[in-house]
Short mmCIF file of C-alpha atoms in Angstrom, two decimals:
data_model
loop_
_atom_site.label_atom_id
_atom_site.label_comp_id
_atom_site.label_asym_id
_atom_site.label_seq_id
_atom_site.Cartn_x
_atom_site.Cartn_y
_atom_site.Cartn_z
CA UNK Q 1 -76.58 -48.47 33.64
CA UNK Q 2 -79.85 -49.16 35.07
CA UNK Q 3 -82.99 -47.50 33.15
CA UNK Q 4 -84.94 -45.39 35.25
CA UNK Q 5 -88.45 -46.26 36.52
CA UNK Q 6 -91.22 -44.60 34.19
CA UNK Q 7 -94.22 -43.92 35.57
CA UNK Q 8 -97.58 -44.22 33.87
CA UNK Q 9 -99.82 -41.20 32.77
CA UNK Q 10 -101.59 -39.84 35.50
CA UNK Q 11 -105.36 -38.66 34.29
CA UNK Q 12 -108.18 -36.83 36.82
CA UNK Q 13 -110.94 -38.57 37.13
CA UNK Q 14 -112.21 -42.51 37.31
CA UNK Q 15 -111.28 -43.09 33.80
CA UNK Q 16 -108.78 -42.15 31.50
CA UNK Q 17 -110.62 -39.91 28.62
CA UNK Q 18 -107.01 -38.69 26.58
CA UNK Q 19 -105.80 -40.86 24.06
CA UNK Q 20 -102.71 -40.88 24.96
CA UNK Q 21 -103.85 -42.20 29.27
CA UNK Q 22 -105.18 -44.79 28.32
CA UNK Q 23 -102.38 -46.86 28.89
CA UNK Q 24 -104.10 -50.04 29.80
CA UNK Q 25 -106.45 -50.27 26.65
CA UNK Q 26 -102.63 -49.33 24.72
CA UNK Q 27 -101.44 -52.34 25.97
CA UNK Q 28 -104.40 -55.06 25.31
CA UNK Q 29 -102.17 -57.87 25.34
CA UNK Q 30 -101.07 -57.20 29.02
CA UNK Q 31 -104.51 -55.79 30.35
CA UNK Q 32 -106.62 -58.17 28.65
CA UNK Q 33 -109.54 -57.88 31.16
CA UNK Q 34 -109.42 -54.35 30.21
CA UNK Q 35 -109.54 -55.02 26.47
CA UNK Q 36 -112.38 -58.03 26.86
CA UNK Q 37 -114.60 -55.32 29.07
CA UNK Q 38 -114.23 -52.22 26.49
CA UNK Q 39 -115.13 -55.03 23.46
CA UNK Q 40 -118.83 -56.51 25.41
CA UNK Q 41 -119.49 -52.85 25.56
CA UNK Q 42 -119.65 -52.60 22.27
CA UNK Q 43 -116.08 -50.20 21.70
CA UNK Q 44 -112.77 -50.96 20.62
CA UNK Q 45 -110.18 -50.48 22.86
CA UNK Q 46 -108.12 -47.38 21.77
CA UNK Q 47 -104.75 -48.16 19.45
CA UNK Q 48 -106.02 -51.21 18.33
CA UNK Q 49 -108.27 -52.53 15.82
CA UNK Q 50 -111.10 -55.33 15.13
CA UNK Q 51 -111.48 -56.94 11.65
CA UNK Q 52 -114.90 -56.84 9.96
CA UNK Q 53 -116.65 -60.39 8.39
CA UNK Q 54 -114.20 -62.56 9.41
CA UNK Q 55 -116.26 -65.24 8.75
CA UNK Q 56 -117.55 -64.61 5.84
CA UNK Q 57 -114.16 -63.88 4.25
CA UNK Q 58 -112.62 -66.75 5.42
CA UNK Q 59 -115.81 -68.89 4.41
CA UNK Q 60 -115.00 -67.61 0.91
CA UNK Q 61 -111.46 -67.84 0.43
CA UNK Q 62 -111.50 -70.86 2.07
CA UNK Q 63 -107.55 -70.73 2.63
CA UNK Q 64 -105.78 -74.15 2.41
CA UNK Q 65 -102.18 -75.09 3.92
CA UNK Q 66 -99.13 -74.58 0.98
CA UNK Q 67 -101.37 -71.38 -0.48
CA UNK Q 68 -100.06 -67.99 -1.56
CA UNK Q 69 -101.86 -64.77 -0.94
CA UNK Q 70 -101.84 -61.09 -0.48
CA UNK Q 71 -103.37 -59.08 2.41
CA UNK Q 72 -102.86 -56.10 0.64
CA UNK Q 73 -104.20 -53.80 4.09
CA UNK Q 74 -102.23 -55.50 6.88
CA UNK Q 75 -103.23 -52.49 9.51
CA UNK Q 76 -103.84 -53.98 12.81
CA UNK Q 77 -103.30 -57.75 11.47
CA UNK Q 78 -106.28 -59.03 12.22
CA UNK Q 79 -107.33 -60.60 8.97
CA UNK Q 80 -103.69 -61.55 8.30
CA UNK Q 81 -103.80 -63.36 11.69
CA UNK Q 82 -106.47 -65.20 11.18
CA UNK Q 83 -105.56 -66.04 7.79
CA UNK Q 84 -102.01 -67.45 8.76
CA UNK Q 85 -103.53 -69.64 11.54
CA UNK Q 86 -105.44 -71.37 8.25
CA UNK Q 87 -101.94 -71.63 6.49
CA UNK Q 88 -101.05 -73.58 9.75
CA UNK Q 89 -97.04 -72.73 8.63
CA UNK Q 90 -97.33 -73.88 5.41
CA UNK Q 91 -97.81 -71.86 2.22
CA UNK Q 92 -96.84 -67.86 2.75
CA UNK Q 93 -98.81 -64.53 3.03
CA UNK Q 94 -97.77 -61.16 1.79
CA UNK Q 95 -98.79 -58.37 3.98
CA UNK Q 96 -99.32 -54.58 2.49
CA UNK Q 97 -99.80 -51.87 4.57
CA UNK Q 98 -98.23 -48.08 3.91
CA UNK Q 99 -98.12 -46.95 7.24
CA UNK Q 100 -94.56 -47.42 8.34
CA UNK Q 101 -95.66 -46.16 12.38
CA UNK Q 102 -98.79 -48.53 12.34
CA UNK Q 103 -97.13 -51.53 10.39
CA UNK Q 104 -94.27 -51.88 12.40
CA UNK Q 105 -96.30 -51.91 15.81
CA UNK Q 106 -98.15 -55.36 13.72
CA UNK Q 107 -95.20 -56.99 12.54
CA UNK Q 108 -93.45 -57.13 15.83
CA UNK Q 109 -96.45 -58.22 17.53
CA UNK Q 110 -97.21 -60.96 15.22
CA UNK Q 111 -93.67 -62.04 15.26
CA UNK Q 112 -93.68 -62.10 19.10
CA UNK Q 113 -96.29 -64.55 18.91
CA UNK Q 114 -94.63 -66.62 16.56
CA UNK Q 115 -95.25 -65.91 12.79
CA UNK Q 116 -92.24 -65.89 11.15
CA UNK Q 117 -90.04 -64.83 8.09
CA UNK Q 118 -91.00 -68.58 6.40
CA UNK Q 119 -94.93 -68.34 6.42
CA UNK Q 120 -95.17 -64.33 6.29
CA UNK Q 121 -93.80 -60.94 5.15
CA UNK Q 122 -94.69 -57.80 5.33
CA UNK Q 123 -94.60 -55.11 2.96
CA UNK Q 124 -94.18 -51.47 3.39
CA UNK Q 125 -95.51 -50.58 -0.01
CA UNK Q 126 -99.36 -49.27 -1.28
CA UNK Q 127 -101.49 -51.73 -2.64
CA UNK Q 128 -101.57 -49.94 -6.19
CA UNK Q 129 -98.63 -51.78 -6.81
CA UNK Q 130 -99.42 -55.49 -5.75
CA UNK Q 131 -98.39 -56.78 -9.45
CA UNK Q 132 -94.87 -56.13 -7.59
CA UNK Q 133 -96.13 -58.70 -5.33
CA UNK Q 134 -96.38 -60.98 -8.30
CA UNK Q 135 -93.13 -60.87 -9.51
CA UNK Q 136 -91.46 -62.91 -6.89
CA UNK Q 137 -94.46 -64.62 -5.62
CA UNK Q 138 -95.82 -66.12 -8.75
CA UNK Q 139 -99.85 -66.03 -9.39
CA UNK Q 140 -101.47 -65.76 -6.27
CA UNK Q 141 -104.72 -68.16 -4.61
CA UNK Q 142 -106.54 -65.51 -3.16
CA UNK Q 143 -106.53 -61.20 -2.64
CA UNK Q 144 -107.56 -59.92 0.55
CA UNK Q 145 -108.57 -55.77 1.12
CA UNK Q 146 -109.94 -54.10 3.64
CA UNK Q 147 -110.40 -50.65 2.21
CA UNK Q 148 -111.14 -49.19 5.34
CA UNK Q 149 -109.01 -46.72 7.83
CA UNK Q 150 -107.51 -48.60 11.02
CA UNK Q 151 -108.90 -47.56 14.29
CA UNK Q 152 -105.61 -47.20 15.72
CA UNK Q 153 -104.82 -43.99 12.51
CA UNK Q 154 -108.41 -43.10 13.85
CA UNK Q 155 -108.01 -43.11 18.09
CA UNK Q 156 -104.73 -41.49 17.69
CA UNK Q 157 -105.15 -37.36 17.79
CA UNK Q 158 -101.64 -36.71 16.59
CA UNK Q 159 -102.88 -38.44 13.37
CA UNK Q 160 -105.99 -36.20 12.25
CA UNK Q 161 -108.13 -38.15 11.27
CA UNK Q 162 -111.43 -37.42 13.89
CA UNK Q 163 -113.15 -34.24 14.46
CA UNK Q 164 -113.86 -35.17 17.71
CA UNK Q 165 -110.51 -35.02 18.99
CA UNK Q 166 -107.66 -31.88 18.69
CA UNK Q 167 -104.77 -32.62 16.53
CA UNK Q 168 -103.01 -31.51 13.39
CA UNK Q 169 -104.92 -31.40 10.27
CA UNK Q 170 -102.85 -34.68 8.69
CA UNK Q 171 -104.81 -37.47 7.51
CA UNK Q 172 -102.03 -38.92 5.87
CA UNK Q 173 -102.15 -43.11 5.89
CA UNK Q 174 -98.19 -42.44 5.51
CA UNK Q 175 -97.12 -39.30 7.65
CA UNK Q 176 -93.98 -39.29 5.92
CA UNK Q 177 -94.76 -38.98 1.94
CA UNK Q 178 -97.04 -36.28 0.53
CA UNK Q 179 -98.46 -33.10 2.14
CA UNK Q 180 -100.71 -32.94 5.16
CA UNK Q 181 -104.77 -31.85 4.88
CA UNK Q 182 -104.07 -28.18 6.36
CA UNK Q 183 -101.40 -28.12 3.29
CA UNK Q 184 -103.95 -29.34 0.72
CA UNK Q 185 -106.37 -27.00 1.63
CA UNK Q 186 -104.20 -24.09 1.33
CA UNK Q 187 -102.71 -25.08 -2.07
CA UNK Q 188 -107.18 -25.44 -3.50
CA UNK Q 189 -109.85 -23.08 -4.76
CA UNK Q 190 -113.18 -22.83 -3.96
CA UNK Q 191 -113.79 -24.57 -7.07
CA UNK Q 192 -111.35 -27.41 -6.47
CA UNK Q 193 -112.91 -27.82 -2.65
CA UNK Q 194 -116.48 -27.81 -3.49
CA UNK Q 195 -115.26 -30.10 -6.47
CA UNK Q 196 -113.62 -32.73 -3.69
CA UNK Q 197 -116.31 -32.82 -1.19
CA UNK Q 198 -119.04 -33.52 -3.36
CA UNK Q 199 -116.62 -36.21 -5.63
CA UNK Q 200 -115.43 -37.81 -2.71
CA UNK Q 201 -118.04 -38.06 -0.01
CA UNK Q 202 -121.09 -36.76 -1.89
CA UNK Q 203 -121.43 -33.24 0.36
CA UNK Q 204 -124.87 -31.72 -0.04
CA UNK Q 205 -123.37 -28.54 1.76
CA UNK Q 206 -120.48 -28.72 -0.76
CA UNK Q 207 -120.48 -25.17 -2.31
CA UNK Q 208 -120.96 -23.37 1.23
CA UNK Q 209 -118.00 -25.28 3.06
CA UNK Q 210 -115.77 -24.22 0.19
CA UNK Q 211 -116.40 -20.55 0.53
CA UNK Q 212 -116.44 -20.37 4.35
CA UNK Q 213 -113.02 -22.73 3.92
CA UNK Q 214 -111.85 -19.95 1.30
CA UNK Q 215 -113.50 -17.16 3.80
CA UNK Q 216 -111.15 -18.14 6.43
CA UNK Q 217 -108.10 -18.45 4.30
CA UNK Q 218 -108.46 -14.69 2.93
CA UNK Q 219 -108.56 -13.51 6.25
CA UNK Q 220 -104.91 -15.17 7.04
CA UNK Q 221 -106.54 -17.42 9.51
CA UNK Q 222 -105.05 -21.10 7.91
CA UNK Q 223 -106.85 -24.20 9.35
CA UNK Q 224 -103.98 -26.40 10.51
CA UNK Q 225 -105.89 -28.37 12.87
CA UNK Q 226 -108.66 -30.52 13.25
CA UNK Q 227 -110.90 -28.06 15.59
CA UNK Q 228 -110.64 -25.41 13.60
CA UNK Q 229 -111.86 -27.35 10.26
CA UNK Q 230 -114.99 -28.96 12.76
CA UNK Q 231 -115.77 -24.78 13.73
CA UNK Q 232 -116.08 -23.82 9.58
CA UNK Q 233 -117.89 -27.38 9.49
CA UNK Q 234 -120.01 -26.68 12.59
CA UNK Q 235 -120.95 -22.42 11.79
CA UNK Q 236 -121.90 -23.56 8.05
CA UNK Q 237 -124.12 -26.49 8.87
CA UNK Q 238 -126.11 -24.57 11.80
CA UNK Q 239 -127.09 -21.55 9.55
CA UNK Q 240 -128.94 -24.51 7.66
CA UNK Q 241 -131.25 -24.62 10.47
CA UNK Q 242 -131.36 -28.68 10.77
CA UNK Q 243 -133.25 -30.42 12.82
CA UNK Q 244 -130.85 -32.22 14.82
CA UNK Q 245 -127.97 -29.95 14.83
CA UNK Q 246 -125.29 -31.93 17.13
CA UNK Q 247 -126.77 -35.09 14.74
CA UNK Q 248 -126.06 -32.65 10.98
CA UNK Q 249 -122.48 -31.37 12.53
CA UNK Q 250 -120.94 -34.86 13.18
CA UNK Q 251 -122.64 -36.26 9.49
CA UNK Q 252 -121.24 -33.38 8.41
CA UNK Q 253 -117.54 -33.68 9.92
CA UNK Q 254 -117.95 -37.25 8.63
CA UNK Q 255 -118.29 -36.49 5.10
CA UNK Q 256 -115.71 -33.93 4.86
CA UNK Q 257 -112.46 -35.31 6.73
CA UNK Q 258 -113.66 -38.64 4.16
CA UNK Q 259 -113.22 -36.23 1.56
CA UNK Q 260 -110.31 -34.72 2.72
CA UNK Q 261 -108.46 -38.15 3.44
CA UNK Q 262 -109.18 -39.46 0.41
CA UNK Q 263 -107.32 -36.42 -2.04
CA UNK Q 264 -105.05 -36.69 0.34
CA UNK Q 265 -104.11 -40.44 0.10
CA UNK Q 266 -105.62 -40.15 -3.88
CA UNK Q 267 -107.34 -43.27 -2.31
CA UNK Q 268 -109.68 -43.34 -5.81
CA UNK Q 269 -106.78 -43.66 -8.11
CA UNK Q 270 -104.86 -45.97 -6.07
CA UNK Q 271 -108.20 -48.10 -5.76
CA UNK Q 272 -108.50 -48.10 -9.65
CA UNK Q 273 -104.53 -49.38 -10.30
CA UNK Q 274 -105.21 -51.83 -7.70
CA UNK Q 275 -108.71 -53.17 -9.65
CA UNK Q 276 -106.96 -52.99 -12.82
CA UNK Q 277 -103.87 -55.26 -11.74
CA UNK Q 278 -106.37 -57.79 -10.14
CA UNK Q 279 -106.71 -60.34 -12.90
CA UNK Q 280 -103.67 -60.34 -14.04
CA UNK Q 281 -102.24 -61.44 -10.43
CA UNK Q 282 -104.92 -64.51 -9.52
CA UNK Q 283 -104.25 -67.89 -10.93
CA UNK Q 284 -107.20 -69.45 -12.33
CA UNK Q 285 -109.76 -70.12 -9.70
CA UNK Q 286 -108.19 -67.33 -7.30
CA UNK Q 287 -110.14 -65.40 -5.42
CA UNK Q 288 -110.33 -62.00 -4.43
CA UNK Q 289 -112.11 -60.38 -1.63
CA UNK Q 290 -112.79 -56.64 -1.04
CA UNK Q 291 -114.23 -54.83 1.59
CA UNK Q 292 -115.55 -51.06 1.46
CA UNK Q 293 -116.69 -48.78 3.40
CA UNK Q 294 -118.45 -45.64 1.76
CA UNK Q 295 -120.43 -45.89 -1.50
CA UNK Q 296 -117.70 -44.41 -4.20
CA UNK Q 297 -115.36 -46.99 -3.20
CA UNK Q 298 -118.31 -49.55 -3.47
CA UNK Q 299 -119.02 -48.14 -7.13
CA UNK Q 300 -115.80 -48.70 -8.57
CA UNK Q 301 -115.37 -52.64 -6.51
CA UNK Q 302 -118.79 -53.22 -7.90
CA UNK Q 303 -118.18 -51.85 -11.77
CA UNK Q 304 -114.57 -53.70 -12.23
CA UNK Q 305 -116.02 -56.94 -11.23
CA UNK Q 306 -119.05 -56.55 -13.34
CA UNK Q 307 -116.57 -55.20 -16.34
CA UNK Q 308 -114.10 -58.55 -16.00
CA UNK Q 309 -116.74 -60.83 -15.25
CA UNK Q 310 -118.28 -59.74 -18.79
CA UNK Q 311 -115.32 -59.96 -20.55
CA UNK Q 312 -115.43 -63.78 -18.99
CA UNK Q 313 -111.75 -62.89 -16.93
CA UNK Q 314 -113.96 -63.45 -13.59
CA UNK Q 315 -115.92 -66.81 -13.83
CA UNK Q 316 -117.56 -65.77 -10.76
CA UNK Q 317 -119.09 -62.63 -8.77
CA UNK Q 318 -120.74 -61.62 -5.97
CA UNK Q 319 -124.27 -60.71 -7.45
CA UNK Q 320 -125.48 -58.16 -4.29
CA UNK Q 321 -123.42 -56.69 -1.43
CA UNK Q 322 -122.94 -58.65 1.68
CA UNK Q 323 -122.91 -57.02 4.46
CA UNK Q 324 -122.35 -58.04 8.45
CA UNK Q 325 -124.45 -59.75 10.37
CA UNK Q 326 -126.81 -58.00 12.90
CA UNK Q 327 -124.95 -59.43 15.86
CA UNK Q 328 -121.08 -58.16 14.56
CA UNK Q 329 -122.86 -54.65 14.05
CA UNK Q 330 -124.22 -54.27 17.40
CA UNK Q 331 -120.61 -55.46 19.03
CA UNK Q 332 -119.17 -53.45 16.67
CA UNK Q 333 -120.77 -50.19 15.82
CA UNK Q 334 -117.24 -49.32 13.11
CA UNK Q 335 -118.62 -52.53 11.40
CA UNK Q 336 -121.87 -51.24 10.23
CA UNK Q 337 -120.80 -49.33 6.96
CA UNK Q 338 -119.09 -52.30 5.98
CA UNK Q 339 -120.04 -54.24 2.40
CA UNK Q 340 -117.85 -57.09 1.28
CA UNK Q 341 -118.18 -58.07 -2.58
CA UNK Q 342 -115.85 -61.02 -4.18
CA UNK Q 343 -114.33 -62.71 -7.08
CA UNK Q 344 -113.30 -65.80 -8.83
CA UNK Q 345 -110.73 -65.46 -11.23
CA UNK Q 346 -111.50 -67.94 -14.43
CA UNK Q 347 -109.19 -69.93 -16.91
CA UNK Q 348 -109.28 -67.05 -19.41
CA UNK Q 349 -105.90 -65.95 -20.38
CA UNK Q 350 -106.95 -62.97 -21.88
CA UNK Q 351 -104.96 -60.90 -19.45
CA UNK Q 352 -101.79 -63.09 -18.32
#
């Protein structure tokens, strides 16, 4: 039986603006003039994703042919691609990504161009549990992470992750395990809200979000999508009075979805098992490399390296934050929040 001819999403306009029309920046590997003009402009093209200081990671891990090692946030696969080329087929990598919609799109890609099964795998599993990684790998030569979101979980509206963009309240990195935002938010208190956003994202408007978020509960009107939690956002920031208000509502939006997506993810506590397993997975001189992206993550990367570096597990840290380089940030504006820090595991067998 012949499949029927589908035709592409028609959009008004010159360009497509929905998410979901932009068929030609969906497909980068078939419109590639498309892809190459979005990326001089200085944007990503939407469903896909561009890693951050590829240079300077690979500079310090300075992967060798017949090494083992964990990208333990495979999202788009840029890092892992790059890293596999430096395996050049020998060696393997071990890919960790939670997102089973996300993942999947990577793996197949990857695989189409030719990494297989006996240089790479990936994992459907969170990176709290990399020791698992361990236990049929052996001690590994180097840790990658890239704490940050993917752009394609960001671009895609049926995801909720942006304010700018109407969707479902989700903000789940795995939409099918655990309970959406809108269902967070309904099972809190003020105190437990106002508790979050400060915690997580360091709100200054912390206390007034919570009651206008408790405000609209009592009056049966649930926020189960991302406009309406940008309208509490946007009435509570402009009775501030700010200077710039369009500038204070987006900052604003910023902070709280952060908030939000990290409860909802418990991205702090699956950051801490990660830190904690860290030594005890690196084989003496292996080295582990972490990006961030918002100052508690930075906090608690910065803290655990100092803490195992002191108790002589790390033979080696990064002593200040690197961050990238003036040129990535200006082709890449998602880059600019970025600070990579490092670590060289020592002969201490304190912790095997």
């Amino acid at each position: 039986m012949q499949t029927p001819h589908k035709r592409r999403v028609r959009y008004k306009g010159k360009y497509p603006r929905k998410f979901e029309e932009k068929y030609k920046e969906l497909q980068p590997e078939k419109y590639k003039e498309t892809a190459e003009h979005i990326i001089q402009k200085g944007n990503t093209p939407a469903g896909t994703h561009r890693p951050i200081c590829v240079e300077e990671i690979l500079s310090f891990l300075d992967v060798k042919p017949g090494q083992i090692g964990v990208d333990a946030t495979l999202g788009y696969g840029g890092h892992t691609q790059k890293i596999l080329d430096c395996l050049k087929g020998e060696g393997h990598l071990y890919s960790l990504d939670v997102d089973p919609i996300e993942s999947e799109k990577t793996k197949k890609r990857l695989r189409d161009q030719g990494y297989g099964e006996n240089v790479w795998d990936v994992c459907l599993m969170n990176f709290a549990n990399i020791a698992e990684i361990e236990k049929k790998a052996g001690k590994l030569d180097f840790v990658l992470a890239d704490l940050g979101v993917s752009s394609m979980q960001i671009d895609d509206p049926k995801r909720g992750f942006s304010f700018r963009e109407e969707g479902p309240l989700d903000l789940r990195l795995n939409p099918q395990a655990g309970v959406p935002a809108s269902e967070r938010l309904k099972e809190m208190d003020a105190e437990e809200i106002e508790g979050m956003l400060f915690e997580n994202s360091d709100e200054p408007l912390a206390k007034e979000l919570a009651r206008a978020i408790m405000s609209a509960k009592r009056k049966k009107q649930p926020i189960e999508t991302t406009s309406q939690l940008r309208e509490i956002v946007e009435q509570v920031v402009l009775r501030t009075k700010p200077e710039n208000p369009k500038e204070a509502v987006k900052k604003t939006c910023q902070r709280v979805f952060q908030a939000l997506r990290i409860d909802v993810n418990s991205e702090f506590e699956v950051l801490d098992s990660f830190l904690e397993a860290l030594p005890h997975i690196l084989k003496p001189g292996g080295k582990a490399a972490i990006l961030t992206f918002h100052s508690g993550e930075d906090r608690m990367v910065k803290k655990s390296f100092q803490y195992y570096a002191r108790e002589g597990i790390y033979s080696d840290i990064a002593k200040d934050v690197i961050r990238p380089s003036a040129k990535e940030c200006a082709s890449n504006p998602r880059a600019r929040s970025t600070k990579f820090r490092w670590a060289v595991r020592s002969d201490v067998q304190k912790y095997e």
